[in-house]
Short mmCIF file of C-alpha atoms in Angstrom, two decimals:
data_model
loop_
_atom_site.label_atom_id
_atom_site.label_comp_id
_atom_site.label_asym_id
_atom_site.label_seq_id
_atom_site.Cartn_x
_atom_site.Cartn_y
_atom_site.Cartn_z
CA MET A 27 107.97 110.58 145.81
CA LEU A 28 106.68 112.33 142.75
CA PHE A 29 104.72 109.36 141.74
CA HIS A 30 103.19 109.07 145.13
CA ALA A 31 102.08 112.64 145.12
CA SER A 32 100.38 112.43 141.79
CA LYS A 33 98.88 109.07 142.63
CA LEU A 34 97.38 110.56 145.72
CA SER A 35 95.90 113.46 143.89
CA LEU A 36 94.65 111.07 141.25
CA ILE A 37 92.62 109.28 143.80
CA VAL A 38 91.24 112.44 145.24
CA MET A 39 90.59 114.07 141.95
CA ALA A 40 89.03 111.22 140.15
CA PRO A 41 85.44 111.75 141.29
CA LYS A 42 85.63 115.51 141.11
CA PRO A 43 85.16 116.26 137.43
CA GLN A 44 81.82 114.52 137.49
CA ARG A 45 80.76 116.87 140.20
CA ILE A 46 81.76 119.94 138.27
CA ARG A 47 80.47 118.61 135.06
CA HIS A 48 76.83 119.48 135.32
CA LEU A 49 77.60 122.76 137.04
CA VAL A 50 79.91 124.17 134.45
CA GLY A 51 78.50 122.15 131.63
CA ALA A 52 77.20 125.15 129.78
CA THR A 53 80.46 127.05 129.79
CA TRP A 54 82.46 124.08 128.77
CA GLN A 55 80.19 123.27 125.93
CA SER A 56 80.56 126.73 124.55
CA ALA A 57 84.28 126.47 124.94
CA MET A 58 84.35 123.32 122.91
CA LYS A 59 83.23 124.22 119.44
CA LYS A 60 82.39 120.67 118.54
CA ALA A 61 80.15 120.02 121.45
CA ARG A 62 80.46 116.63 122.95
CA THR A 63 77.54 116.12 125.24
CA MET A 64 78.26 115.35 128.83
CA SER A 65 76.80 111.90 128.88
CA THR A 66 79.14 110.74 126.15
CA GLU A 67 82.10 111.57 128.29
CA THR A 68 81.51 108.65 130.60
CA GLU A 69 80.74 106.58 127.56
CA THR A 70 84.10 107.30 125.97
CA GLU A 71 85.78 106.73 129.27
CA SER A 72 84.39 103.22 129.43
CA SER A 73 85.20 102.60 125.76
CA MET A 74 88.77 103.56 126.60
CA LYS A 75 88.71 101.06 129.48
CA ASP A 76 87.34 98.38 127.19
CA ALA A 77 89.97 99.05 124.60
CA PHE A 78 92.75 99.01 127.15
CA SER A 79 91.61 95.76 128.66
CA LYS A 80 91.96 94.32 125.16
CA TYR A 81 95.48 95.72 124.90
CA ALA A 82 96.22 94.32 128.35
CA ASP A 83 95.14 90.84 127.22
CA TYR A 84 97.25 91.15 124.13
CA LEU A 85 100.32 92.20 126.08
CA ASN A 86 99.81 89.52 128.73
CA ASN A 87 99.57 86.79 126.13
CA LEU A 88 102.56 88.07 124.27
CA ASN A 89 104.66 88.34 127.41
CA ASP A 90 103.71 84.83 128.53
CA LYS A 91 104.59 83.48 125.15
CA ARG A 92 107.88 85.34 125.08
CA GLU A 93 108.68 83.97 128.52
CA ARG A 94 108.01 80.41 127.35
CA VAL A 95 110.17 80.93 124.29
CA VAL A 96 113.02 82.34 126.38
CA LYS A 97 112.82 79.33 128.68
CA ALA A 98 112.84 76.93 125.76
CA SER A 99 115.78 78.78 124.29
CA ARG A 100 117.70 78.51 127.53
CA ASP A 101 117.04 74.78 127.71
CA ILE A 102 118.18 74.40 124.13
CA THR A 103 121.38 76.28 124.89
CA MET A 104 122.13 74.27 128.00
CA ASN A 105 121.59 70.92 126.37
CA SER A 106 123.34 71.85 123.14
CA LYS A 107 126.35 72.75 125.25
CA LYS A 108 126.24 69.23 126.68
CA VAL A 109 126.40 67.87 123.14
CA ILE A 110 129.43 70.04 122.43
CA PHE A 111 131.18 68.91 125.60
CA GLN A 112 130.48 65.34 124.67
CA VAL A 113 132.16 65.87 121.30
CA HIS A 114 135.22 67.25 123.04
CA ARG A 115 135.51 64.06 125.09
CA MET A 116 136.58 62.20 122.01
CA SER A 117 140.02 60.72 121.79
CA LYS A 118 141.70 58.54 119.22
CA GLN A 119 140.48 55.33 120.77
CA ASN A 120 136.87 56.04 121.52
CA LYS A 121 135.86 58.34 118.69
CA GLU A 122 132.95 56.31 117.36
CA GLU A 123 131.46 55.68 120.73
CA VAL A 124 131.75 59.27 121.91
CA LEU A 125 130.31 60.71 118.73
CA ASP A 126 127.41 58.28 118.70
CA LYS A 127 126.55 59.42 122.15
CA ALA A 128 126.80 63.05 121.10
CA VAL A 129 124.45 62.42 118.20
CA LYS A 130 122.03 60.79 120.59
CA TYR A 131 122.16 63.80 122.90
CA LEU A 132 121.58 66.06 119.95
CA ALA A 133 118.51 64.11 118.86
CA ALA A 134 117.18 64.48 122.39
CA VAL A 135 117.64 68.25 122.22
CA THR A 136 115.74 68.34 118.95
CA ASP A 137 112.86 66.20 120.20
CA GLN A 138 112.50 67.54 123.70
CA TYR A 139 113.47 71.18 123.53
CA LEU A 140 113.51 72.50 119.99
CA SER A 141 110.09 71.00 119.48
CA ARG A 142 108.72 73.32 122.15
CA LEU A 143 109.34 76.26 119.83
CA VAL A 144 107.22 74.91 116.99
CA LYS A 145 103.81 75.93 118.19
CA GLU A 146 105.01 79.21 119.71
CA LEU A 147 106.52 80.57 116.55
CA GLN A 148 103.67 80.28 114.10
CA GLY A 149 103.06 83.11 111.65
CA THR A 150 104.57 86.49 112.36
CA ASP A 151 105.72 85.39 115.82
CA PHE A 152 108.67 83.69 114.17
CA TRP A 153 110.31 87.03 113.51
CA LYS A 154 108.67 88.94 116.32
CA LEU A 155 110.17 86.68 118.98
CA ARG A 156 113.45 86.06 117.23
CA ARG A 157 115.45 87.80 119.89
CA ALA A 158 113.94 85.47 122.48
CA TYR A 159 114.89 82.21 120.78
CA SER A 160 117.92 83.18 118.71
CA PRO A 161 120.62 82.35 121.31
CA GLY A 162 119.28 78.83 121.78
CA VAL A 163 118.94 78.17 118.08
CA GLN A 164 122.46 79.44 117.41
CA GLU A 165 123.83 77.09 120.03
CA TYR A 166 121.85 74.26 118.52
CA VAL A 167 123.26 74.98 115.06
CA GLU A 168 126.71 74.98 116.59
CA ALA A 169 126.17 71.58 118.22
CA ALA A 170 124.57 70.03 115.14
CA THR A 171 127.26 71.24 112.74
CA LEU A 172 130.03 70.22 115.13
CA CYS A 173 128.68 66.68 115.44
CA ASN A 174 128.25 66.43 111.72
CA PHE A 175 131.73 67.68 110.95
CA CYS A 176 133.32 65.19 113.31
CA LYS A 177 131.37 62.37 111.74
CA THR A 178 131.61 63.25 108.07
CA GLY A 179 134.15 66.05 107.72
CA THR A 180 131.64 68.22 105.89
CA LEU A 181 129.44 71.14 106.69
CA LEU A 182 125.88 70.37 107.68
CA THR A 183 123.84 72.73 105.52
CA LEU A 184 120.87 74.73 106.65
CA ASP A 185 118.60 72.72 104.38
CA GLU A 186 119.82 69.51 106.01
CA ILE A 187 119.21 70.83 109.52
CA ASN A 188 115.78 72.09 108.56
CA ALA A 189 114.94 68.73 107.04
CA THR A 190 115.57 67.09 110.41
CA LEU A 191 113.14 69.55 112.03
CA LEU A 192 110.23 68.66 109.78
CA PRO A 193 109.14 65.60 111.79
CA LEU A 194 108.73 67.77 114.90
CA SER A 195 105.39 69.09 113.78
CA ASP A 196 102.47 67.54 112.06
CA PRO A 197 101.82 68.77 108.53
CA SER A 198 98.83 70.85 109.60
CA VAL A 199 101.02 73.55 111.16
CA GLU A 200 103.89 75.51 109.74
CA PRO A 201 107.09 73.59 110.47
CA LEU A 202 109.85 75.25 112.45
CA GLN A 203 112.62 76.22 110.08
CA ILE A 204 115.80 77.84 111.31
CA ASN A 205 116.44 81.13 109.54
CA ILE A 206 119.60 81.97 107.65
CA LEU A 207 120.73 84.55 110.16
CA ASP A 208 120.70 82.23 113.16
CA TYR A 209 122.38 79.52 111.10
CA ILE A 210 125.19 81.85 110.08
CA LEU A 211 125.63 83.17 113.61
CA GLY A 212 125.75 79.57 114.84
CA LEU A 213 128.42 78.75 112.26
CA ALA A 214 130.46 81.71 113.41
CA ASP A 215 130.47 80.22 116.90
CA LEU A 216 131.31 76.79 115.54
CA THR A 217 134.82 77.90 114.62
CA GLY A 218 135.59 78.53 118.30
CA GLU A 219 134.68 74.95 119.13
CA LEU A 220 136.61 73.63 116.17
CA MET A 221 139.66 75.52 117.38
CA ARG A 222 139.46 73.72 120.72
CA LEU A 223 138.97 70.46 118.92
CA ALA A 224 141.96 71.07 116.66
CA ILE A 225 144.25 71.87 119.57
CA GLY A 226 143.06 68.73 121.32
CA ARG A 227 143.68 66.62 118.24
CA ILE A 228 147.16 68.00 117.81
CA SER A 229 148.01 67.17 121.38
CA GLU A 230 146.96 63.62 120.68
CA GLY A 231 149.06 63.56 117.56
CA GLU A 232 146.18 63.49 115.11
CA LEU A 233 147.76 65.98 112.81
CA ASP A 234 145.75 65.06 109.74
CA PHE A 235 142.56 65.68 111.60
CA ALA A 236 143.83 69.03 112.84
CA GLU A 237 144.77 70.06 109.33
CA LYS A 238 141.40 69.03 108.08
CA ILE A 239 139.79 71.19 110.70
CA CYS A 240 142.11 74.00 109.72
CA SER A 241 141.15 73.99 106.07
CA PHE A 242 137.46 73.59 106.94
CA VAL A 243 137.49 76.57 109.27
CA ARG A 244 139.39 78.67 106.75
CA GLU A 245 136.78 77.83 104.17
CA ILE A 246 133.94 78.89 106.46
CA TYR A 247 135.69 82.08 107.40
CA ARG A 248 136.40 82.92 103.79
CA ASN A 249 132.79 82.39 102.77
CA LEU A 250 131.42 84.32 105.70
CA THR A 251 133.52 87.39 104.95
CA LEU A 252 131.39 87.89 101.86
CA ILE A 253 128.17 87.47 103.79
CA ALA A 254 128.84 89.27 107.07
CA PRO A 255 128.17 92.82 105.82
CA GLU A 256 124.81 91.76 104.38
CA MET A 257 123.45 90.43 107.66
CA ASP A 258 120.40 92.02 109.30
CA ASP A 259 122.36 92.86 112.43
CA SER A 260 125.82 93.20 110.97
CA SER A 261 127.43 94.75 114.05
CA ASP A 262 126.92 91.54 116.01
CA MET A 263 128.32 89.57 113.10
CA LYS A 264 131.31 91.86 112.73
CA GLN A 265 132.39 91.03 116.24
CA LYS A 266 131.95 87.35 115.59
CA MET A 267 134.05 87.63 112.46
CA GLU A 268 136.92 89.04 114.49
CA THR A 269 136.69 86.23 117.03
CA MET A 270 136.51 83.79 114.18
CA LEU A 271 139.70 85.10 112.63
CA GLN A 272 141.40 84.69 116.00
CA SER A 273 140.30 81.07 116.11
CA VAL A 274 141.46 80.41 112.58
CA MET A 275 144.84 81.89 113.35
CA LYS A 276 145.18 79.87 116.53
CA ILE A 277 144.65 76.69 114.59
CA GLU A 278 147.06 77.82 111.90
CA ASN A 279 149.69 78.68 114.45
CA ALA A 280 149.26 75.33 116.14
CA CYS A 281 149.60 73.54 112.82
CA PHE A 282 152.62 75.68 112.07
CA SER A 283 154.37 74.78 115.33
CA VAL A 284 153.79 71.12 114.71
CA HIS A 285 154.99 71.45 111.19
CA VAL A 286 158.17 73.32 112.08
CA ARG A 287 159.03 71.21 115.07
CA GLY A 288 157.47 68.10 113.67
CA SER A 289 160.41 65.82 114.36
CA GLU A 290 160.22 66.64 118.05
CA TYR A 291 156.69 65.34 118.25
CA ILE A 292 157.00 62.10 116.42
CA PRO A 293 158.30 60.03 119.30
CA LEU A 294 155.33 61.10 121.31
CA LEU A 295 152.72 60.16 118.77
CA GLY A 296 150.52 57.46 120.06
CA SER A 297 151.85 57.75 123.55
CA ALA A 298 149.33 58.02 126.33
CA ASP A 299 151.02 61.10 127.73
CA THR A 300 149.25 64.04 126.15
CA SER A 301 150.57 66.85 128.28
CA TYR A 302 153.96 67.18 126.65
CA PRO A 303 153.16 68.16 123.11
CA LEU A 304 151.10 71.04 124.34
CA LEU A 305 154.22 72.87 125.44
CA GLY A 306 154.90 75.71 123.12
CA MET A 307 151.37 75.61 121.79
CA PRO A 308 149.20 78.66 121.86
CA ASP A 309 146.80 78.68 124.74
CA ILE A 310 143.61 76.79 124.24
CA GLU A 311 141.51 79.64 125.50
CA MET B 5 144.61 56.25 110.87
CA THR B 6 145.24 59.67 112.32
CA GLY B 7 142.12 61.69 111.88
CA GLY B 8 141.18 59.65 108.89
CA ASP B 9 137.80 58.48 110.03
CA PHE B 10 136.17 60.24 107.14
CA PRO B 11 137.25 60.60 103.55
CA ASN B 12 139.07 63.73 102.55
CA PRO B 13 136.59 66.55 102.10
CA SER B 14 135.96 65.97 98.47
CA SER B 15 135.54 68.69 95.94
CA THR B 16 131.81 68.01 95.88
CA SER B 17 131.39 68.84 99.54
CA SER B 18 133.33 72.05 99.21
CA GLU B 19 131.25 72.89 96.16
CA LYS B 20 128.16 72.23 98.19
CA LEU B 21 129.48 74.59 100.83
CA GLU B 22 130.22 77.31 98.30
CA LYS B 23 126.82 76.88 96.75
CA GLN B 24 125.08 77.24 100.07
CA PHE B 25 126.94 80.43 100.90
CA GLU B 26 126.27 81.76 97.43
CA GLU B 27 122.57 81.23 98.06
CA PHE B 28 122.83 82.92 101.42
CA ARG B 29 124.50 85.92 99.89
CA HIS B 30 121.82 86.13 97.27
CA HIS B 31 119.09 85.90 99.88
CA LEU B 32 120.67 88.47 102.16
CA GLN B 33 121.23 90.89 99.31
CA GLU B 34 117.59 90.60 98.38
CA SER B 35 116.45 91.27 101.90
CA GLY B 36 118.90 94.17 102.01
CA ASN B 37 117.28 95.65 98.92
CA LEU B 38 113.88 95.18 100.47
CA ARG B 39 115.08 96.94 103.57
CA GLU B 40 116.33 99.86 101.51
CA ARG B 41 112.95 100.22 99.86
CA ILE B 42 111.29 100.15 103.26
CA ARG B 43 113.68 102.77 104.57
CA ALA B 44 112.88 104.98 101.61
CA VAL B 45 109.17 104.86 102.41
CA ALA B 46 109.85 105.37 106.11
CA THR B 47 111.86 108.49 105.29
CA GLU B 48 108.93 109.83 103.31
CA ILE B 49 106.59 109.08 106.19
CA ASP B 50 108.97 110.94 108.43
CA SER B 51 108.91 114.07 106.28
CA VAL B 52 105.10 114.02 106.10
CA THR B 53 104.86 113.72 109.88
CA ARG B 54 107.08 116.78 110.13
CA LEU B 55 104.64 118.72 107.97
CA ILE B 56 101.73 117.59 110.10
CA TYR B 57 103.54 118.37 113.29
CA ALA B 58 104.46 121.84 112.06
CA SER B 59 100.81 122.53 111.23
CA LEU B 60 99.63 121.20 114.56
CA LEU B 61 102.07 123.38 116.46
CA LEU B 62 99.90 126.34 115.52
CA VAL B 63 97.44 125.31 118.23
CA HIS B 64 99.94 126.66 120.71
CA GLN B 65 99.58 130.04 119.05
CA SER B 66 95.85 129.89 119.75
CA ARG B 67 94.82 129.53 116.16
CA PRO B 68 91.33 128.10 115.86
CA VAL B 69 91.39 124.34 116.26
CA ALA B 70 89.25 123.71 113.21
CA GLU B 71 91.64 125.58 110.97
CA VAL B 72 94.71 123.87 112.39
CA ILE B 73 93.18 120.44 112.10
CA GLU B 74 92.09 120.97 108.56
CA LYS B 75 95.58 121.80 107.41
CA ALA B 76 97.06 118.81 109.23
CA LYS B 77 94.34 116.53 107.93
CA SER B 78 95.17 117.30 104.34
CA GLN B 79 98.38 115.32 104.84
CA VAL B 80 96.74 112.21 106.31
CA GLY B 81 95.81 111.04 102.83
CA VAL B 82 99.48 111.15 101.88
CA LEU B 83 100.32 109.04 104.91
CA LYS B 84 97.68 106.52 103.94
CA GLU B 85 99.22 106.27 100.50
CA LEU B 86 102.68 105.71 101.97
CA TYR B 87 101.44 102.99 104.29
CA ARG B 88 99.85 101.28 101.34
CA GLY B 89 103.25 101.30 99.69
CA LEU B 90 104.79 99.83 102.81
CA SER B 91 102.21 97.09 103.03
CA ASP B 92 102.79 96.29 99.33
CA ILE B 93 106.48 95.79 100.05
CA ILE B 94 105.79 93.58 103.06
CA ARG B 95 103.39 91.50 101.05
CA GLU B 96 106.42 90.31 99.07
CA CYS B 97 107.75 88.54 102.16
CA PRO B 98 104.78 87.02 103.96
CA GLY B 99 105.18 86.52 107.68
CA GLN B 100 108.28 88.71 107.90
CA TYR B 101 106.53 91.88 109.11
CA TYR B 102 108.55 91.80 112.30
CA ARG B 103 111.83 91.10 110.55
CA TYR B 104 111.69 94.62 109.13
CA HIS B 105 109.47 96.22 111.74
CA GLY B 106 112.39 98.15 113.25
CA ASP B 107 112.72 100.12 110.04
CA TRP B 108 109.40 101.88 110.30
CA LYS B 109 108.35 101.60 113.92
CA SER B 110 109.63 104.91 115.24
CA GLU B 111 108.06 106.78 112.31
CA THR B 112 104.81 104.95 112.98
CA GLN B 113 104.88 105.86 116.65
CA THR B 114 105.12 109.51 115.66
CA VAL B 115 102.25 109.07 113.21
CA VAL B 116 100.12 107.59 115.99
CA SER B 117 100.94 110.45 118.33
CA LEU B 118 99.95 113.05 115.73
CA LEU B 119 96.73 111.31 114.77
CA ALA B 120 95.90 110.92 118.44
CA PHE B 121 96.52 114.59 119.13
CA MET B 122 94.39 115.65 116.18
CA HIS B 123 91.65 113.29 117.23
CA TRP B 124 91.75 114.59 120.77
CA LEU B 125 91.64 118.23 119.67
CA GLU B 126 88.61 117.42 117.59
CA THR B 127 86.64 115.18 119.90
CA GLY B 128 88.25 115.33 123.33
CA THR B 129 88.57 111.55 123.32
CA LEU B 130 91.31 109.00 122.83
CA ILE B 131 91.76 107.53 119.39
CA LEU B 132 91.69 103.74 119.65
CA HIS B 133 94.01 101.23 118.04
CA ASN B 134 91.52 100.15 115.40
CA GLU B 135 90.65 103.77 114.66
CA VAL B 136 94.28 104.53 113.86
CA GLU B 137 94.40 101.49 111.61
CA GLU B 138 91.27 102.74 109.89
CA LYS B 139 92.68 106.22 109.37
CA LEU B 140 95.84 104.80 107.84
CA GLY B 141 93.99 102.22 105.80
CA LEU B 142 95.75 99.31 107.50
CA THR B 143 94.32 95.83 107.62
CA PRO B 144 95.26 93.76 110.69
CA THR B 145 95.55 90.56 108.70
CA GLU B 146 98.04 91.93 106.21
CA PHE B 147 99.80 94.91 107.62
CA GLY B 148 98.47 95.90 110.98
CA LEU B 149 99.48 98.45 113.53
CA ASP B 150 101.64 96.93 116.24
CA VAL B 151 99.98 97.43 119.62
CA ASP B 152 103.24 98.54 121.21
CA ASP B 153 103.68 101.19 118.53
CA TYR B 154 100.16 102.42 119.17
CA LEU B 155 100.67 102.64 122.93
CA ILE B 156 104.04 104.36 122.60
CA GLY B 157 102.50 106.84 120.19
CA ILE B 158 99.80 107.60 122.75
CA CYS B 159 102.49 108.28 125.35
CA PHE B 160 104.12 110.71 122.93
CA MET B 161 100.81 112.50 122.57
CA SER B 162 100.51 112.84 126.30
CA ASN B 163 103.86 114.69 126.27
CA GLU B 164 102.25 117.33 124.08
CA LEU B 165 99.41 118.14 126.46
CA PRO B 166 101.15 120.11 129.24
CA ARG B 167 102.39 122.65 126.73
CA TYR B 168 98.95 122.86 125.19
CA VAL B 169 97.33 123.51 128.56
CA VAL B 170 99.83 126.21 129.49
CA ASN B 171 99.28 128.06 126.23
CA GLN B 172 95.52 127.68 126.29
CA VAL B 173 95.35 129.19 129.76
CA THR B 174 97.60 132.04 128.67
CA ALA B 175 95.22 132.62 125.80
CA GLY B 176 92.33 132.81 128.27
CA ASP B 177 90.79 129.34 128.08
CA TYR B 178 90.54 128.63 131.80
CA ASP B 179 88.47 125.51 131.48
CA CYS B 180 91.05 123.73 129.41
CA PRO B 181 93.12 122.41 132.36
CA ARG B 182 90.11 120.68 133.87
CA LYS B 183 89.28 119.01 130.61
CA VAL B 184 92.85 117.90 129.94
CA LEU B 185 93.32 116.75 133.50
CA LYS B 186 90.26 114.56 133.27
CA PHE B 187 91.46 113.09 130.01
CA LEU B 188 95.00 112.45 131.20
CA THR B 189 93.79 111.00 134.48
CA ASP B 190 91.61 108.53 132.64
CA LEU B 191 94.38 107.74 130.21
CA HIS B 192 96.87 107.17 132.98
CA ALA B 193 94.40 104.93 134.77
CA ALA B 194 93.87 102.97 131.57
CA PHE B 195 97.60 102.52 131.08
CA ARG B 196 97.91 101.18 134.59
CA MET B 197 95.78 98.24 133.53
CA LEU B 198 98.67 97.03 131.40
CA ASN B 199 101.35 94.69 132.67
CA LEU B 200 104.37 96.21 131.05
CA ARG B 201 107.79 94.73 130.65
CA ASN B 202 110.91 96.70 131.34
CA ASP B 203 111.00 98.10 127.85
CA PHE B 204 110.67 101.34 125.95
CA LEU B 205 106.92 101.49 126.43
CA ARG B 206 107.36 101.16 130.17
CA LYS B 207 109.79 104.05 130.15
CA LYS B 208 107.42 106.21 128.15
CA PHE B 209 104.53 105.32 130.44
CA ASP B 210 106.63 106.23 133.47
CA GLY B 211 107.12 109.64 131.86
CA MET B 212 103.40 110.19 131.57
CA LYS B 213 103.02 110.96 135.25
CA TYR B 214 105.13 114.08 134.80
CA ASP B 215 102.72 115.29 132.14
CA LEU B 216 99.91 114.60 134.55
CA ARG B 217 101.63 116.45 137.34
CA LYS B 218 102.30 119.47 135.15
CA VAL B 219 98.67 119.63 134.12
CA GLU B 220 97.59 119.27 137.75
CA GLU B 221 99.78 122.22 138.63
CA VAL B 222 98.28 124.37 135.91
CA PHE B 223 94.82 123.33 137.01
CA TYR B 224 95.69 124.26 140.58
CA ASP B 225 97.10 127.64 139.58
CA VAL B 226 94.00 128.49 137.65
CA LYS B 227 91.67 127.20 140.32
CA ILE B 228 93.24 128.85 143.31
CA ARG B 229 92.97 132.22 141.64
CA GLY B 230 89.35 131.60 140.94
CA LEU B 231 89.87 131.83 137.21
CA ALA B 232 88.21 128.55 136.42
CA ALA B 233 84.49 128.78 135.87
CA ASN B 234 83.39 126.83 138.88
CA GLY B 235 80.66 127.22 141.44
CA ASP B 236 81.47 124.24 143.58
CA SER B 237 84.41 125.66 145.49
CA ALA B 238 83.65 123.82 148.73
CA GLY B 239 84.35 120.45 147.18
CA GLU B 240 87.63 121.61 145.70
CA LYS B 241 89.32 122.72 148.88
CA GLN B 242 90.42 119.24 149.71
CA VAL B 243 92.07 118.80 146.35
CA GLN B 244 93.89 122.07 146.63
CA GLY B 245 95.26 120.97 149.94
CA GLU B 246 96.71 117.88 148.30
CA SER B 247 98.35 119.48 145.34
#
């Protein structure tokens, strides 16, 4: 309502000052010590319009770009999730095959989706638009490190990930390089996936694998505790650290149950029935 | 066979992991130090803007504009110096202007609003983005003024105008509402050219219409009592009916 009223009066009032202008010109000029002549008023009005049309262009371009980055980020998230699901499909028998497929999916995410960010994030836009692309990049880090861990049992470092991104752009432009913050945030999420993986492995009787995951996750958690308070947005990280500790403890508890009741599981090892051993395990979720 | 597809994580790989995190910590500590230095400058900027604001508030007590401006202007040089310090710090991390932008943006928005108010008191016109940069000695290629910060600062300035109009009229300047109304109307029209997102700037812009309305009301009050110096009363009747 209010807006309508003032809009209405805006329309009506707009032409009026011009009308008064030459009539009261003399009084106004005396009122204003630094006399601005009347003709310059319209001049400044149009210079204001000119300036604002420049700002409008700037904002339009920025918003379009941000929109494109958000879309790319969403695609990266969606397809990285597919990689992660693929990894979870692995079982004792088909590990190689499943992981190879996951790696292939991951390469497709890099080539098709991550590459879309390269030209958008040149120069200062890399940090300006971070909030727009960060979720996608974090998910990508999660997928890439998960794949790598399952294949090699080691942590894929930031330098290694960034090296794989170099071929996305030709040398004439700045290459896209994931920043430390997104990498760390991605790693924090990785532990959740590894927890699921560990529970799955235990239920298939792959205890060694589960223990390997356990010590890996502990190591990440331990190292991140030192780093978390130094992060740019440490409140976000603090929450992730808590979730991470939960995941670590879930894996530990699962390993503990197997350890304590180990003898009860042995007959089941290698059997096709995977539902049994899960009894007495902490929930996967 | 169980889980043994890869060799045991050797000591080298866990060393590699430790090394990477050590580097991260080092990097993050450095950027934390940088941030502290930036915050220190931003705090100084903040205290200078308080000084300027306090000087400018005298216009509401109908002190002569020239005198008020002069006092406020004496501090602009200090601001310029502080922004040079800020740009020196940012030069140490090329391309990361927006990583740390949050640490000085609200101070900068206030700076813009004060400079804009001073400029308007002096000339009756809107200070433009590049003029603010000039006043603060900023270079767009190195350390520019973010357009959003400029626009938000302008919205802040608009908030100052209703009070100014009220006090000017009380002090006997009956033409002031007309002048301010014209300026705010143009400014509001200019802002409507922008396609805003649902962000802070949008919120501030939405607030501008209340400033406009308040000024319209003052203008109306003055006009209807025939206080405004104005011969063309016939043409104004329609407007009065609308208000």
